[in-house]
C-alpha cells in the first residue's frame, strides 16, 4: 500500500476542496467581484514585504473557491486565478494551521504534479491558513520558490504573523462565505449517514478523474460496498432499525478506511469510497478484507447485535474506467458477477486480478494450515567471524514447501502472513524453533553461539510478543544474549519512535537487536543513537559490486567505519566471492555471511558444517 500518501486523517487531504455546479459564479454574485478577483493594495503590500523577508520570488494570498483558486493579492504572480486542481492552496486550506512542502520532488503527493515537473518548477511551498471570525478557512497566505528550502519553526512563526495581518482584513469575507458554503455542503450531504450523497460523490469522482489526469500516471481506486439482503431488513425490522443500520454502516466504513479516503452513500443500500491511489491487486484485496472483517465482528445497532453482511467490489482508474460513473459501475458489476457464482464476498473489476485474488486466498488458506500444523521448516545460514575465521553465529530463515505447490518463496508468503494476521503465529514458530536448535550448537562452536531471527514491526508492537519471547527463552533455556532480533532499516525509518519503548524493554532482558538491509533506508541515522542496536548488516546490493565499482567499495568502507565508530558489530550479507570477502576483511568488517561460505542449512547439516569448518580454522 502507498503509505506515503495516507499521512493525514483529513478525508479530503489528497484532493482540493469540492466543486459545485456554477459555484464560482454564485460565490462572485454573493460576495462581489471586488472581493474575489481584484487586487487589494494593502494586501499587496503585505505580500511584497513577506517576499523580501523570506527571500522568495512569489508570495500571494489565494482564495480557493469553486473550480478556481483566486489570487487576492500577491507579488511574483500576475494572474487573477488558476485552476483549483493545479493549486497547492487547494491542499493547504484543509490543514489545521499550514502546509509546508520543503521539497516537492520528494513528496509523493506532489512529485508528479504539473506545476512541479512543468515550467513553473515549484520546489518549495508554504501556505498558512487564513480563517474567519468563526474559525472557518477562507484562503491561504503562500510562499513559493523554485528551490528547495528548510523551513524552520522560526520561519513558521513569521509566516503566521503575516497570515494574521491579512486575516484581520478579511474576516468579513469569511462570514459571508461560510453561510454560502454551508448551504452548498447541505445539498451534497446524505441526511441519514451524514456522509456525502450521490451528488456529492459524483462531484468528487469527477474531480478525482480530473486530478489523476493532470498528473503523471496518477490513479485512484473505487470501493463499492453493498449491504446483503437489505430489503429483508427493511421489511422485517422497520424504518427505525433500517435507518440505524445505515448510520452504523456508514460509521463503520469511514472508521475502517479512515485515512485519505472519501466516503458516501451511493444509493439506498450501497456505499462508495474513493481510495486515493491505484493499489496493486493484493492491496485492494487487503482493503476489501478489512471492510468485510469490520462487518463480520459484532455489529451493534441500537444496543442489539445484528448479523449484517456486506459485499465489496473494487475498480481502478484508469484500468477499469476513465469516468467516475464507469468506475462505480465496474465495481458494482464485479460484486454481481462474483455473488452470482458464490465465489467470494468481494471482487475486483479486473478479471485477471480476480484470478490472482483467488490464487492468493488459496495460498493464505494453505499457509494458515501449515503454520497450525507446524509444517514449515527453519534453516540456518552461518556467519563467519573474521577475527578467528570460525563460525559461532547464524541467521534463522523460514522455509515452506506445500505438498501440491512445492517450494513457496518467503517474499511471497511472508507479506501474506502480515496482511492476513498470521505473522505473530509464524514469528512465534520460527523464534521457538531457532532457540531450540541454537542450544544444541555449543559442542560445535567456539564460545557462546548466537542465532539471529528476523522480526517485523507488527510483532514488536504486539503487547503479547514480550510474553512470547520470555516464554520461549524460559522453555528452551537459551541465554537472552545469544538471541539477536533483526529488523529491516526501512521499517525502522517509519516506526522507530513508535517501538522505541518496546525495544528498550526487550533489550533489558539481554536480547540484542540488529539492523538488517543497512544502507537502504536513505534517512538520517538518529535511530542509531536512540535505539538499543547491537549490530548492522550491510545490504547485499552494496556488497554485490564492491570489487567492480569504486562507489560501492567506498560506501561499504564508510558503513563499516560508521559501525565501528559507534562500537557496533558490522556484518556483510550476500558475500558470494572470495574477492568480496577479501575486500570486506580489509575494511575491518567483523562478520561475513553469504553463499561463498554456505547455503542455508537444516540444523543437522549446519552443525556438521560448522564442526568441520571450525576444526580447520586457526585458534
mmCIF file of N, CA and C in Angstrom, residues 279-356:
data_model
loop_
_atom_site.group_PDB
_atom_site.id
_atom_site.type_symbol
_atom_site.label_atom_id
_atom_site.label_comp_id
_atom_site.label_asym_id
_atom_site.label_seq_id
_atom_site.Cartn_x
_atom_site.Cartn_y
_atom_site.Cartn_z
ATOM 1 N N UNK A 279 -4.014 0.979 -6.140
ATOM 2 C CA UNK A 279 -3.205 -0.030 -5.465
ATOM 3 C C UNK A 279 -3.055 -1.278 -6.327
ATOM 4 N N UNK A 280 -1.969 -2.036 -6.097
ATOM 5 C CA UNK A 280 -1.861 -3.359 -6.730
ATOM 6 C C UNK A 280 -2.993 -4.262 -6.254
ATOM 7 N N UNK A 281 -3.200 -5.360 -6.970
ATOM 8 C CA UNK A 281 -4.310 -6.249 -6.644
ATOM 9 C C UNK A 281 -4.291 -6.732 -5.212
ATOM 10 N N UNK A 282 -3.107 -7.109 -4.682
ATOM 11 C CA UNK A 282 -3.018 -7.604 -3.312
ATOM 12 C C UNK A 282 -3.490 -6.564 -2.310
ATOM 13 N N UNK A 283 -3.139 -5.307 -2.539
ATOM 14 C CA UNK A 283 -3.522 -4.262 -1.601
ATOM 15 C C UNK A 283 -5.021 -3.984 -1.672
ATOM 16 N N UNK A 284 -5.589 -4.056 -2.861
ATOM 17 C CA UNK A 284 -7.035 -3.904 -2.972
ATOM 18 C C UNK A 284 -7.745 -5.018 -2.221
ATOM 19 N N UNK A 285 -7.220 -6.226 -2.323
ATOM 20 C CA UNK A 285 -7.788 -7.355 -1.582
ATOM 21 C C UNK A 285 -7.745 -7.071 -0.087
ATOM 22 N N UNK A 286 -6.625 -6.537 0.391
ATOM 23 C CA UNK A 286 -6.496 -6.246 1.818
ATOM 24 C C UNK A 286 -7.509 -5.196 2.263
ATOM 25 N N UNK A 287 -7.729 -4.169 1.436
ATOM 26 C CA UNK A 287 -8.727 -3.161 1.774
ATOM 27 C C UNK A 287 -10.108 -3.789 1.876
ATOM 28 N N UNK A 288 -10.451 -4.609 0.878
ATOM 29 C CA UNK A 288 -11.758 -5.255 0.890
ATOM 30 C C UNK A 288 -11.900 -6.159 2.105
ATOM 31 N N UNK A 289 -10.865 -6.894 2.427
ATOM 32 C CA UNK A 289 -10.913 -7.802 3.580
ATOM 33 C C UNK A 289 -11.109 -7.032 4.882
ATOM 34 N N UNK A 290 -10.489 -5.868 4.992
ATOM 35 C CA UNK A 290 -10.666 -5.066 6.208
ATOM 36 C C UNK A 290 -12.118 -4.654 6.389
ATOM 37 N N UNK A 291 -12.758 -4.293 5.271
ATOM 38 C CA UNK A 291 -14.171 -3.897 5.349
ATOM 39 C C UNK A 291 -15.030 -5.102 5.708
ATOM 40 N N UNK A 292 -14.812 -6.218 5.021
ATOM 41 C CA UNK A 292 -15.572 -7.438 5.313
ATOM 42 C C UNK A 292 -15.405 -7.823 6.778
ATOM 43 N N UNK A 293 -14.172 -7.756 7.263
ATOM 44 C CA UNK A 293 -13.885 -8.127 8.649
ATOM 45 C C UNK A 293 -14.592 -7.206 9.638
ATOM 46 N N UNK A 294 -14.626 -5.919 9.332
ATOM 47 C CA UNK A 294 -15.283 -4.958 10.234
ATOM 48 C C UNK A 294 -16.765 -5.264 10.398
ATOM 49 N N UNK A 295 -17.384 -5.811 9.364
ATOM 50 C CA UNK A 295 -18.809 -6.132 9.444
ATOM 51 C C UNK A 295 -19.057 -7.558 9.920
ATOM 52 N N UNK A 296 -18.030 -8.378 9.957
ATOM 53 C CA UNK A 296 -18.220 -9.749 10.417
ATOM 54 C C UNK A 296 -18.091 -9.864 11.928
ATOM 55 N N UNK A 297 -17.558 -8.831 12.565
ATOM 56 C CA UNK A 297 -17.487 -8.817 14.024
ATOM 57 C C UNK A 297 -18.814 -8.326 14.581
ATOM 58 N N UNK A 298 -18.836 -8.026 15.852
ATOM 59 C CA UNK A 298 -20.100 -7.605 16.477
ATOM 60 C C UNK A 298 -20.584 -6.289 15.871
ATOM 61 N N UNK A 299 -21.686 -6.344 15.177
ATOM 62 C CA UNK A 299 -22.265 -5.166 14.536
ATOM 63 C C UNK A 299 -23.481 -4.761 15.357
ATOM 64 N N UNK A 300 -23.300 -3.724 16.166
ATOM 65 C CA UNK A 300 -24.332 -3.352 17.135
ATOM 66 C C UNK A 300 -25.176 -2.205 16.615
ATOM 67 N N UNK A 301 -26.503 -2.398 16.642
ATOM 68 C CA UNK A 301 -27.453 -1.394 16.205
ATOM 69 C C UNK A 301 -28.467 -1.175 17.318
ATOM 70 N N UNK A 302 -28.479 0.030 17.875
ATOM 71 C CA UNK A 302 -29.404 0.379 18.959
ATOM 72 C C UNK A 302 -29.349 -0.631 20.102
ATOM 73 N N UNK A 303 -28.113 -0.983 20.504
ATOM 74 C CA UNK A 303 -27.930 -1.900 21.616
ATOM 75 C C UNK A 303 -28.147 -3.360 21.272
ATOM 76 N N UNK A 304 -28.457 -3.660 20.035
ATOM 77 C CA UNK A 304 -28.713 -5.038 19.614
ATOM 78 C C UNK A 304 -27.647 -5.467 18.604
ATOM 79 N N UNK A 305 -27.069 -6.655 18.827
ATOM 80 C CA UNK A 305 -26.088 -7.186 17.893
ATOM 81 C C UNK A 305 -26.815 -7.844 16.727
ATOM 82 N N UNK A 306 -26.589 -7.330 15.523
ATOM 83 C CA UNK A 306 -27.278 -7.821 14.335
ATOM 84 C C UNK A 306 -26.286 -8.444 13.355
ATOM 85 N N UNK A 307 -26.693 -9.513 12.672
ATOM 86 C CA UNK A 307 -25.844 -10.100 11.630
ATOM 87 C C UNK A 307 -25.974 -9.329 10.324
ATOM 88 N N UNK A 308 -25.099 -8.347 10.107
ATOM 89 C CA UNK A 308 -25.119 -7.552 8.876
ATOM 90 C C UNK A 308 -23.926 -7.955 8.020
ATOM 91 N N UNK A 309 -24.201 -8.397 6.798
ATOM 92 C CA UNK A 309 -23.155 -8.799 5.873
ATOM 93 C C UNK A 309 -23.079 -7.806 4.720
ATOM 94 N N UNK A 310 -21.890 -7.680 4.158
ATOM 95 C CA UNK A 310 -21.710 -6.786 3.017
ATOM 96 C C UNK A 310 -20.904 -7.483 1.937
ATOM 97 N N UNK A 311 -21.135 -7.074 0.703
ATOM 98 C CA UNK A 311 -20.294 -7.468 -0.425
ATOM 99 C C UNK A 311 -19.530 -6.239 -0.891
ATOM 100 N N UNK A 312 -18.299 -6.463 -1.341
ATOM 101 C CA UNK A 312 -17.434 -5.354 -1.731
ATOM 102 C C UNK A 312 -16.914 -5.594 -3.144
ATOM 103 N N UNK A 313 -16.979 -4.563 -3.967
ATOM 104 C CA UNK A 313 -16.383 -4.593 -5.297
ATOM 105 C C UNK A 313 -15.430 -3.419 -5.449
ATOM 106 N N UNK A 314 -14.366 -3.605 -6.242
ATOM 107 C CA UNK A 314 -13.381 -2.542 -6.385
ATOM 108 C C UNK A 314 -12.951 -2.398 -7.838
ATOM 109 N N UNK A 315 -12.672 -1.156 -8.213
ATOM 110 C CA UNK A 315 -12.182 -0.843 -9.552
ATOM 111 C C UNK A 315 -11.065 0.184 -9.436
ATOM 112 N N UNK A 316 -10.285 0.310 -10.530
ATOM 113 C CA UNK A 316 -9.148 1.238 -10.506
ATOM 114 C C UNK A 316 -9.178 2.133 -11.727
ATOM 115 N N UNK A 317 -8.803 3.402 -11.504
ATOM 116 C CA UNK A 317 -8.608 4.332 -12.610
ATOM 117 C C UNK A 317 -7.137 4.288 -13.013
ATOM 118 N N UNK A 318 -6.823 4.209 -14.291
ATOM 119 C CA UNK A 318 -7.727 4.234 -15.446
ATOM 120 C C UNK A 318 -8.036 2.846 -16.013
ATOM 121 N N UNK A 319 -7.513 1.781 -15.369
ATOM 122 C CA UNK A 319 -7.612 0.447 -15.964
ATOM 123 C C UNK A 319 -9.052 -0.005 -16.161
ATOM 124 N N UNK A 320 -9.943 0.325 -15.208
ATOM 125 C CA UNK A 320 -11.316 -0.186 -15.249
ATOM 126 C C UNK A 320 -12.337 0.864 -15.676
ATOM 127 N N UNK A 321 -11.891 2.035 -16.050
ATOM 128 C CA UNK A 321 -12.797 3.098 -16.475
ATOM 129 C C UNK A 321 -12.114 4.434 -16.375
ATOM 130 N N UNK A 322 -12.497 5.345 -17.272
ATOM 131 C CA UNK A 322 -11.876 6.661 -17.277
ATOM 132 C C UNK A 322 -12.864 7.757 -16.904
ATOM 133 N N UNK A 323 -14.037 7.368 -16.405
ATOM 134 C CA UNK A 323 -15.019 8.304 -15.872
ATOM 135 C C UNK A 323 -15.505 7.775 -14.529
ATOM 136 N N UNK A 324 -15.935 8.689 -13.672
ATOM 137 C CA UNK A 324 -16.364 8.301 -12.338
ATOM 138 C C UNK A 324 -17.502 7.300 -12.353
ATOM 139 N N UNK A 325 -18.518 7.550 -13.172
ATOM 140 C CA UNK A 325 -19.668 6.652 -13.239
ATOM 141 C C UNK A 325 -19.243 5.269 -13.731
ATOM 142 N N UNK A 326 -18.344 5.225 -14.709
ATOM 143 C CA UNK A 326 -17.880 3.944 -15.239
ATOM 144 C C UNK A 326 -17.142 3.137 -14.178
ATOM 145 N N UNK A 327 -16.363 3.804 -13.340
ATOM 146 C CA UNK A 327 -15.639 3.113 -12.280
ATOM 147 C C UNK A 327 -16.596 2.552 -11.235
ATOM 148 N N UNK A 328 -17.605 3.330 -10.870
ATOM 149 C CA UNK A 328 -18.600 2.850 -9.914
ATOM 150 C C UNK A 328 -19.351 1.652 -10.486
ATOM 151 N N UNK A 329 -19.750 1.740 -11.765
ATOM 152 C CA UNK A 329 -20.472 0.635 -12.405
ATOM 153 C C UNK A 329 -19.604 -0.630 -12.450
ATOM 154 N N UNK A 330 -18.312 -0.462 -12.757
ATOM 155 C CA UNK A 330 -17.417 -1.621 -12.843
ATOM 156 C C UNK A 330 -17.308 -2.320 -11.493
ATOM 157 N N UNK A 331 -17.215 -1.553 -10.412
ATOM 158 C CA UNK A 331 -17.119 -2.151 -9.079
ATOM 159 C C UNK A 331 -18.407 -2.887 -8.716
ATOM 160 N N UNK A 332 -19.570 -2.303 -9.073
ATOM 161 C CA UNK A 332 -20.849 -2.961 -8.780
ATOM 162 C C UNK A 332 -21.022 -4.225 -9.616
ATOM 163 N N UNK A 333 -20.610 -4.187 -10.870
ATOM 164 C CA UNK A 333 -20.728 -5.364 -11.729
ATOM 165 C C UNK A 333 -19.854 -6.503 -11.203
ATOM 166 N N UNK A 334 -18.695 -6.148 -10.643
ATOM 167 C CA UNK A 334 -17.813 -7.172 -10.067
ATOM 168 C C UNK A 334 -18.514 -7.880 -8.913
ATOM 169 N N UNK A 335 -19.224 -7.122 -8.087
ATOM 170 C CA UNK A 335 -19.986 -7.726 -6.986
ATOM 171 C C UNK A 335 -21.030 -8.680 -7.536
ATOM 172 N N UNK A 336 -21.789 -8.216 -8.530
ATOM 173 C CA UNK A 336 -22.863 -9.026 -9.088
ATOM 174 C C UNK A 336 -22.332 -10.324 -9.688
ATOM 175 N N UNK A 337 -21.225 -10.229 -10.427
ATOM 176 C CA UNK A 337 -20.661 -11.411 -11.074
ATOM 177 C C UNK A 337 -20.203 -12.450 -10.047
ATOM 178 N N UNK A 338 -19.487 -11.995 -9.038
ATOM 179 C CA UNK A 338 -18.956 -12.952 -8.072
ATOM 180 C C UNK A 338 -20.037 -13.460 -7.128
ATOM 181 N N UNK A 339 -21.003 -12.622 -6.766
ATOM 182 C CA UNK A 339 -22.084 -13.063 -5.889
ATOM 183 C C UNK A 339 -22.909 -14.145 -6.572
ATOM 184 N N UNK A 340 -23.123 -13.985 -7.878
ATOM 185 C CA UNK A 340 -23.909 -14.964 -8.621
ATOM 186 C C UNK A 340 -23.215 -16.325 -8.639
ATOM 187 N N UNK A 341 -21.869 -16.303 -8.610
ATOM 188 C CA UNK A 341 -21.115 -17.562 -8.643
ATOM 189 C C UNK A 341 -20.746 -18.046 -7.242
ATOM 190 N N UNK A 342 -21.105 -17.258 -6.202
ATOM 191 C CA UNK A 342 -20.806 -17.602 -4.810
ATOM 192 C C UNK A 342 -19.309 -17.852 -4.585
ATOM 193 N N UNK A 343 -18.490 -17.043 -5.238
ATOM 194 C CA UNK A 343 -17.055 -17.238 -5.130
ATOM 195 C C UNK A 343 -16.441 -16.509 -3.943
ATOM 196 N N UNK A 344 -16.978 -15.343 -3.592
ATOM 197 C CA UNK A 344 -16.341 -14.549 -2.546
ATOM 198 C C UNK A 344 -17.283 -13.446 -2.096
ATOM 199 N N UNK A 345 -16.930 -12.818 -0.986
ATOM 200 C CA UNK A 345 -17.673 -11.647 -0.520
ATOM 201 C C UNK A 345 -17.159 -10.360 -1.152
ATOM 202 N N UNK A 346 -16.070 -10.445 -1.919
ATOM 203 C CA UNK A 346 -15.545 -9.254 -2.567
ATOM 204 C C UNK A 346 -14.908 -9.635 -3.897
ATOM 205 N N UNK A 347 -14.788 -8.655 -4.775
ATOM 206 C CA UNK A 347 -14.272 -8.927 -6.110
ATOM 207 C C UNK A 347 -13.685 -7.662 -6.704
ATOM 208 N N UNK A 348 -12.813 -7.853 -7.691
ATOM 209 C CA UNK A 348 -12.196 -6.748 -8.405
ATOM 210 C C UNK A 348 -12.745 -6.699 -9.828
ATOM 211 N N UNK A 349 -12.789 -5.513 -10.379
ATOM 212 C CA UNK A 349 -13.346 -5.361 -11.716
ATOM 213 C C UNK A 349 -12.480 -6.047 -12.770
ATOM 214 N N UNK A 350 -11.173 -6.078 -12.552
ATOM 215 C CA UNK A 350 -10.245 -6.697 -13.486
ATOM 216 C C UNK A 350 -10.258 -8.214 -13.286
ATOM 217 N N UNK A 351 -10.679 -8.957 -14.300
ATOM 218 C CA UNK A 351 -10.786 -10.403 -14.159
ATOM 219 C C UNK A 351 -9.429 -11.069 -13.932
ATOM 220 N N UNK A 352 -8.386 -10.501 -14.506
ATOM 221 C CA UNK A 352 -7.052 -11.054 -14.254
ATOM 222 C C UNK A 352 -6.673 -10.923 -12.789
ATOM 223 N N UNK A 353 -7.056 -9.781 -12.200
ATOM 224 C CA UNK A 353 -6.789 -9.601 -10.778
ATOM 225 C C UNK A 353 -7.647 -10.534 -9.939
ATOM 226 N N UNK A 354 -8.862 -10.804 -10.387
ATOM 227 C CA UNK A 354 -9.710 -11.739 -9.647
ATOM 228 C C UNK A 354 -9.091 -13.131 -9.627
ATOM 229 N N UNK A 355 -8.478 -13.524 -10.729
ATOM 230 C CA UNK A 355 -7.787 -14.810 -10.757
ATOM 231 C C UNK A 355 -6.634 -14.816 -9.759
ATOM 232 N N UNK A 356 -5.881 -13.716 -9.760
ATOM 233 C CA UNK A 356 -4.766 -13.594 -8.810
ATOM 234 C C UNK A 356 -5.286 -13.596 -7.377
#
